[in-house]
Amino acid sequence: MAFLRLWSGTTASGLATWALPFVLGLAVLHRELSPAGLGLVLAARTIGFLAAVAVGGVLADRHSRRAVVLWSALAAAAAAPLLAAGLGRSVLLMTCSAALAGAGQGACRPAFQALTAETVAPDRRQQANAAMTLAVRSSTLAGPALTALLAAFLDIWTLLMGIGLLWLVAALVPGRGTGKAPAPASAAAGGPAPRASFRAEFVDGIREARRHPWFLAGLAALTAVISLGYSATSVALPLISRDRYGTEWVLAAAMTAYTVGALGGALVIARWRPRAQGWAAFAGLAAYGFAPLSLMLPVHPAAVVVAYAVAGIGIELFNVPWFTATQREVAPDKLARVSSLDFLVSYGLAPVGLALIAPAVTVFGVTPVLAVCAAACFLVPAAAALVPTARNFARTPATPATSD
């Protein structure tokens, strides 16, 4: 029951996070928000996310993780009516509200990760993380049709208020976990220690991450795939769908195939226990390289769709063991801070990649840029797999594992 409540809250937050840019896009179509205003609002949300994710990690390790989820989700919920109030009236109000929504989202993420470790027994965490990602991917798959259907009957103001209600679910539904984050071993041995500063505690989280070479290698590989591979395909796929194939069908089919593949990957990894879990995860991450590779070559559109499905499978073959290993290997009292570092680096560099890819395509052409990005997707995870402790995502050798 406790995990079901946590799963429901995480699912609601994921759906609210996904829905906001889609609903704001509808506001542009309805001429209640300009395209420039949309870009400003979404940028403010990203800035709010990045500013809050590190703070949220420290707070979730310093105080009750359930309380961090509660207050950050309530902040995101409060942003929804403010966005609705600014719609068609004040881009400034909408921008500030979007920053608040992003801050609530960012503070939630590391706390939810740490709550999963508190709520679920170690031998069940891989299934639990797979269930979390299944919920997110299902929302991504069904969300566009559901939102479009609701938009036929409801106005943008009402849809924004619905997003606020989803954040209320995320705030109020999850269980309490075990309370406060585990106390550091030094504090348990010698009594309460003076409270360190936010900066010192965040640096302590970085120090904990550095104790795990597999984590640093995985973070570097994930960042390369997101900032180069995912960014390149986000820019190139619409262009190639239009210019090479002359239809938007390839764009829609490829993105749908990616999500369906991710669902399949989550189902597989919920039960599969490869002998070398880290190597298998890095192989899955490298599979994203097939997406830019398929866009480079004059292949049948079905090959592009298949490549995106393979990329989707691979990304979850990485994500689920990655989250599970982090929850298992990182010191419990520093888990939220290390998780926040994961989100901060991988998500933080993604906008940089998007900002650089488009000018690079203009200067060098789409094919050379895709070639470089595909090579990075294949080679960086392969190099990361060679790092000590990467084989099993663990500092000590794992016991032999088999498929269930």
XYZ file of C-alpha atoms in Angstrom:
404
model
C 0.000 0.000 0.000
C 2.815 2.426 0.846
C 4.467 1.876 -2.532
C 1.127 2.180 -4.327
C 0.625 5.592 -2.750
C 4.161 6.643 -3.639
C 3.682 5.349 -7.195
C 0.417 7.293 -7.533
C 2.042 10.512 -6.353
C 5.036 10.076 -8.637
C 2.754 9.308 -11.578
C 0.662 12.399 -10.908
C 3.767 14.586 -10.752
C 5.102 13.091 -13.968
C 1.819 13.641 -15.786
C 1.629 17.244 -14.537
C 5.222 17.867 -15.602
C 4.591 16.507 -19.085
C 1.213 18.214 -19.519
C 2.302 21.803 -18.838
C 4.304 22.466 -22.041
C 1.598 20.732 -24.114
C -1.169 22.866 -22.600
C 0.915 26.027 -23.055
C 1.409 25.006 -26.676
C -2.359 24.876 -27.034
C -2.466 28.391 -25.576
C -0.253 29.526 -28.463
C -2.627 27.904 -30.959
C -5.525 29.723 -29.287
C -3.553 32.992 -29.437
C -3.630 33.409 -25.679
C 0.185 33.256 -25.569
C 2.728 34.289 -28.178
C 5.461 31.905 -29.417
C 8.077 34.175 -27.853
C 6.141 34.144 -24.604
C 6.003 30.355 -24.708
C 9.773 30.154 -25.072
C 10.247 32.547 -22.153
C 7.831 30.645 -19.916
C 9.394 27.242 -20.672
C 12.886 28.642 -20.156
C 11.813 29.991 -16.759
C 10.476 26.575 -15.804
C 13.813 24.964 -16.720
C 15.726 27.562 -14.703
C 13.446 26.984 -11.719
C 13.985 23.234 -11.987
C 17.769 23.503 -12.109
C 17.883 26.023 -9.260
C 15.718 23.873 -6.987
C 16.945 20.365 -7.702
C 20.221 20.808 -5.790
C 18.483 22.571 -2.900
C 15.835 19.857 -2.845
C 18.494 17.174 -2.596
C 20.073 18.822 0.445
C 16.686 19.390 2.107
C 15.614 15.783 1.494
C 18.772 14.525 3.209
C 18.494 17.079 6.006
C 14.771 16.817 6.819
C 11.809 14.520 6.225
C 11.749 13.445 2.589
C 7.974 13.201 2.737
C 7.809 16.841 3.875
C 10.029 17.922 0.983
C 7.668 16.180 -1.470
C 4.665 17.781 0.233
C 5.885 21.382 0.176
C 7.543 21.271 -3.242
C 4.464 19.708 -4.856
C 2.243 22.287 -3.124
C 4.457 25.019 -4.595
C 3.990 23.541 -8.076
C 0.243 23.283 -7.437
C 0.103 26.956 -6.410
C 1.819 27.904 -9.674
C -1.049 26.535 -11.778
C -3.721 29.135 -10.877
C -1.079 31.873 -11.187
C -0.310 30.667 -14.723
C -4.029 30.689 -15.476
C -4.367 34.215 -14.058
C -1.577 35.489 -16.301
C -2.891 33.783 -19.437
C -3.572 36.438 -22.044
C -2.825 39.194 -19.528
C 0.726 39.100 -18.182
C 3.673 37.176 -19.603
C 5.697 38.354 -16.597
C 3.279 36.689 -14.176
C 3.299 33.509 -16.256
C 7.101 33.512 -16.368
C 7.412 33.840 -12.583
C 4.732 31.195 -12.100
C 6.505 28.808 -14.453
C 9.732 29.279 -12.485
C 7.805 28.338 -9.324
C 6.352 25.275 -11.056
C 9.827 24.233 -12.199
C 11.207 24.726 -8.699
C 8.516 22.478 -7.249
C 9.233 19.849 -9.878
C 12.981 20.029 -9.295
C 12.763 19.756 -5.518
C 10.438 16.745 -5.816
C 12.694 14.603 -7.963
C 15.521 13.677 -5.562
C 13.063 13.333 -2.675
C 10.935 10.853 -4.649
C 14.076 8.852 -5.489
C 15.072 8.673 -1.839
C 11.517 7.826 -0.737
C 11.530 4.833 -3.086
C 14.593 3.482 -1.293
C 12.888 4.072 2.077
C 9.588 2.491 1.077
C 10.666 -0.560 -0.938
C 12.798 -3.466 0.261
C 16.167 -3.758 -1.546
C 15.246 -6.961 -3.410
C 12.109 -5.315 -4.836
C 13.537 -1.962 -5.909
C 14.262 -2.909 -9.507
C 10.613 -3.882 -10.014
C 9.553 -0.711 -8.211
C 11.710 1.518 -10.420
C 10.408 -0.304 -13.498
C 6.836 0.355 -12.320
C 7.678 4.047 -11.918
C 9.041 4.335 -15.432
C 6.117 2.355 -16.860
C 3.769 4.950 -15.392
C 5.764 7.830 -16.868
C 6.001 6.241 -20.320
C 2.314 5.318 -20.324
C 1.428 8.914 -19.519
C 3.638 10.104 -22.379
C 1.953 7.688 -24.769
C -1.655 8.330 -23.768
C -1.255 11.965 -22.720
C -1.439 13.701 -26.114
C -4.687 12.002 -27.087
C -6.212 12.577 -23.649
C -5.213 16.246 -23.538
C -6.440 16.842 -27.087
C -9.746 15.210 -26.137
C -10.090 17.347 -23.016
C -9.171 20.470 -25.006
C -12.207 19.866 -27.206
C -14.449 20.424 -24.176
C -12.365 22.518 -21.765
C -10.575 25.846 -22.114
C -6.883 26.427 -21.366
C -7.657 27.963 -17.970
C -9.436 24.784 -16.864
C -6.637 22.560 -18.176
C -4.093 24.550 -16.171
C -6.202 24.144 -13.055
C -6.268 20.407 -13.775
C -2.470 20.410 -13.719
C -2.663 22.054 -10.309
C -4.939 19.252 -9.096
C -2.415 16.670 -10.291
C 0.245 18.387 -8.200
C -2.095 18.281 -5.214
C -2.336 14.511 -5.685
C 1.472 14.351 -5.807
C 1.628 16.357 -2.573
C -1.030 14.581 -0.530
C -1.192 10.957 -1.682
C 2.319 9.488 -1.086
C 2.931 7.687 2.186
C 5.338 8.899 4.831
C 8.233 6.495 4.205
C 10.365 6.057 7.316
C 10.410 9.740 8.285
C 13.644 11.692 8.327
C 16.637 10.714 6.247
C 19.017 8.310 8.025
C 21.477 10.089 10.281
C 25.135 10.043 9.219
C 27.229 7.350 10.863
C 29.426 9.991 12.515
C 26.414 11.636 14.113
C 25.087 8.293 15.343
C 28.444 7.490 16.927
C 29.276 10.829 18.497
C 25.947 12.528 19.065
C 24.471 15.462 17.139
C 26.954 17.418 15.082
C 26.694 21.126 14.211
C 24.585 21.672 11.099
C 26.737 22.298 8.038
C 25.863 24.933 5.455
C 23.861 24.123 2.337
C 26.976 24.456 0.240
C 28.972 22.156 2.503
C 26.244 19.523 2.478
C 25.926 19.646 -1.312
C 29.705 19.326 -1.649
C 29.488 16.355 0.695
C 27.040 14.799 -1.759
C 29.513 15.361 -4.596
C 32.189 13.719 -2.447
C 29.916 10.708 -1.961
C 29.311 10.481 -5.721
C 33.063 10.478 -6.330
C 33.377 7.385 -4.145
C 31.553 5.453 -6.889
C 33.494 5.425 -10.197
C 30.619 3.623 -11.912
C 28.303 6.508 -10.988
C 30.577 9.180 -12.436
C 31.088 7.125 -15.595
C 27.367 6.524 -15.976
C 26.563 10.187 -15.424
C 29.076 11.182 -18.114
C 27.637 8.653 -20.563
C 24.032 9.659 -19.832
C 24.868 13.337 -20.243
C 26.569 12.696 -23.589
C 23.594 10.746 -24.910
C 21.055 13.345 -23.735
C 22.950 16.512 -24.666
C 24.233 15.203 -28.024
C 22.159 12.239 -29.187
C 18.746 13.248 -27.902
C 19.266 16.909 -28.745
C 20.418 16.099 -32.289
C 17.473 13.846 -33.007
C 15.039 16.374 -31.514
C 16.251 18.938 -34.051
C 16.836 16.604 -37.025
C 13.822 14.272 -36.910
C 11.200 16.929 -37.817
C 13.434 18.232 -40.645
C 14.120 14.791 -42.095
C 10.508 13.689 -41.734
C 9.493 16.716 -43.792
C 12.346 17.025 -46.302
C 13.343 13.393 -46.950
C 10.044 11.585 -46.519
C 7.612 14.428 -47.236
C 5.266 13.563 -44.405
C 4.795 14.195 -40.713
C 3.908 10.508 -40.280
C 7.549 9.520 -39.766
C 7.928 12.057 -36.945
C 4.812 10.829 -35.139
C 5.569 7.144 -35.724
C 9.179 7.411 -34.555
C 8.286 9.205 -31.320
C 5.490 6.725 -30.623
C 7.858 3.816 -31.309
C 10.379 5.272 -28.868
C 7.790 5.396 -26.090
C 6.449 1.917 -26.873
C 10.011 0.607 -26.904
C 10.657 2.219 -23.519
C 7.556 0.516 -22.131
C 8.846 -2.812 -23.437
C 12.292 -2.169 -21.990
C 10.819 -1.410 -18.562
C 8.798 -4.648 -18.640
C 11.909 -6.647 -19.551
C 14.216 -5.130 -16.948
C 11.610 -5.511 -14.204
C 12.468 -9.229 -14.151
C 15.769 -9.620 -16.020
C 18.945 -9.757 -13.939
C 21.956 -9.847 -16.283
C 25.199 -11.225 -14.871
C 27.054 -7.993 -15.662
C 24.307 -5.498 -14.915
C 26.385 -2.393 -15.524
C 27.693 -3.563 -18.880
C 24.193 -4.512 -19.982
C 22.924 -1.086 -18.918
C 25.666 0.735 -20.841
C 24.897 -1.386 -23.925
C 21.264 -0.313 -23.616
C 22.258 3.345 -23.318
C 24.523 3.045 -26.381
C 21.559 1.712 -28.365
C 20.268 5.281 -28.570
C 22.956 5.783 -31.239
C 20.760 3.868 -33.694
C 18.321 6.808 -33.727
C 20.721 9.438 -35.166
C 22.324 6.711 -37.323
C 18.983 5.941 -38.958
C 18.445 9.632 -39.707
C 21.849 9.856 -41.421
C 21.142 7.137 -43.951
C 18.644 7.080 -46.860
C 16.720 4.179 -45.387
C 13.072 3.181 -45.604
C 10.981 5.074 -43.024
C 10.211 1.771 -41.306
C 13.917 1.498 -40.442
C 13.743 4.858 -38.657
C 10.743 3.677 -36.654
C 12.519 0.434 -35.696
C 15.661 2.359 -34.698
C 13.635 4.565 -32.373
C 11.948 1.525 -30.834
C 15.387 -0.002 -30.160
C 16.537 3.292 -28.644
C 13.493 3.325 -26.355
C 14.129 -0.228 -25.188
C 17.763 0.571 -24.520
C 17.140 3.731 -22.519
C 15.083 1.851 -19.937
C 17.549 -1.036 -19.837
C 19.879 1.671 -18.540
C 17.549 3.837 -16.447
C 16.020 1.202 -14.201
C 19.303 -0.508 -13.116
C 20.909 2.942 -12.811
C 18.291 4.183 -10.327
C 18.308 0.856 -8.486
C 22.095 0.811 -8.152
C 22.132 4.391 -6.885
C 19.575 3.503 -4.213
C 21.611 0.420 -3.248
C 25.184 1.728 -3.317
C 24.988 5.337 -2.165
C 25.033 6.081 1.559
C 21.360 6.406 2.608
C 21.889 9.774 4.310
C 23.347 11.202 1.067
C 21.041 9.525 -1.466
C 18.897 12.564 -2.253
C 21.957 14.766 -2.813
C 23.568 12.268 -5.180
C 20.251 11.877 -7.033
C 19.983 15.647 -7.333
C 23.473 15.710 -8.858
C 22.281 13.166 -11.424
C 19.281 15.323 -12.426
C 21.246 18.567 -12.270
C 23.998 17.444 -14.656
C 22.022 15.332 -17.110
C 19.031 17.688 -17.368
C 21.095 20.834 -16.949
C 23.295 20.215 -19.971
C 20.402 19.158 -22.218
C 19.366 22.770 -23.041
C 23.006 23.534 -23.864
C 23.020 20.685 -26.355
C 19.790 21.894 -27.940
C 21.164 25.429 -28.183
C 24.336 24.237 -29.966
C 22.903 21.567 -32.260
C 20.732 23.874 -34.369
C 23.585 26.308 -35.259
C 25.868 23.322 -35.908
C 23.339 21.900 -38.368
C 23.203 25.270 -40.135
C 26.995 25.497 -40.409
C 28.032 21.888 -41.071
C 24.852 20.259 -42.355
C 22.595 17.726 -40.713
C 24.472 14.561 -41.753
C 27.905 15.427 -40.236
C 26.267 16.564 -36.998
C 24.249 13.361 -36.772
C 27.393 11.321 -37.485
C 29.268 12.943 -34.602
C 26.335 12.537 -32.243
C 25.779 8.889 -33.226
C 29.476 8.171 -32.637
C 29.273 9.823 -29.208
C 26.225 7.706 -28.300
C 28.100 4.508 -29.161
C 31.572 5.377 -27.909
C 31.004 7.263 -24.639
C 28.959 4.469 -22.983
C 31.515 1.941 -24.276
C 34.309 3.932 -22.648
C 32.276 4.283 -19.450
C 31.873 0.500 -19.302
C 35.672 0.181 -18.977
C 35.764 2.169 -15.732
C 36.468 0.119 -12.583
C 33.244 -0.985 -10.795
C 31.180 -0.312 -13.960
C 30.641 -4.007 -14.720
C 28.089 -4.462 -11.920
C 27.307 -0.858 -10.888
C 28.843 -1.714 -7.529
C 32.024 -1.118 -5.567
C 32.212 -4.828 -4.698
C 31.728 -7.814 -7.072
C 28.138 -8.912 -7.424
C 26.961 -12.419 -6.748
C 26.011 -14.408 -9.868
C 22.581 -13.405 -11.144
C 20.142 -15.122 -13.425
C 16.940 -14.222 -15.178
C 13.744 -14.758 -13.224
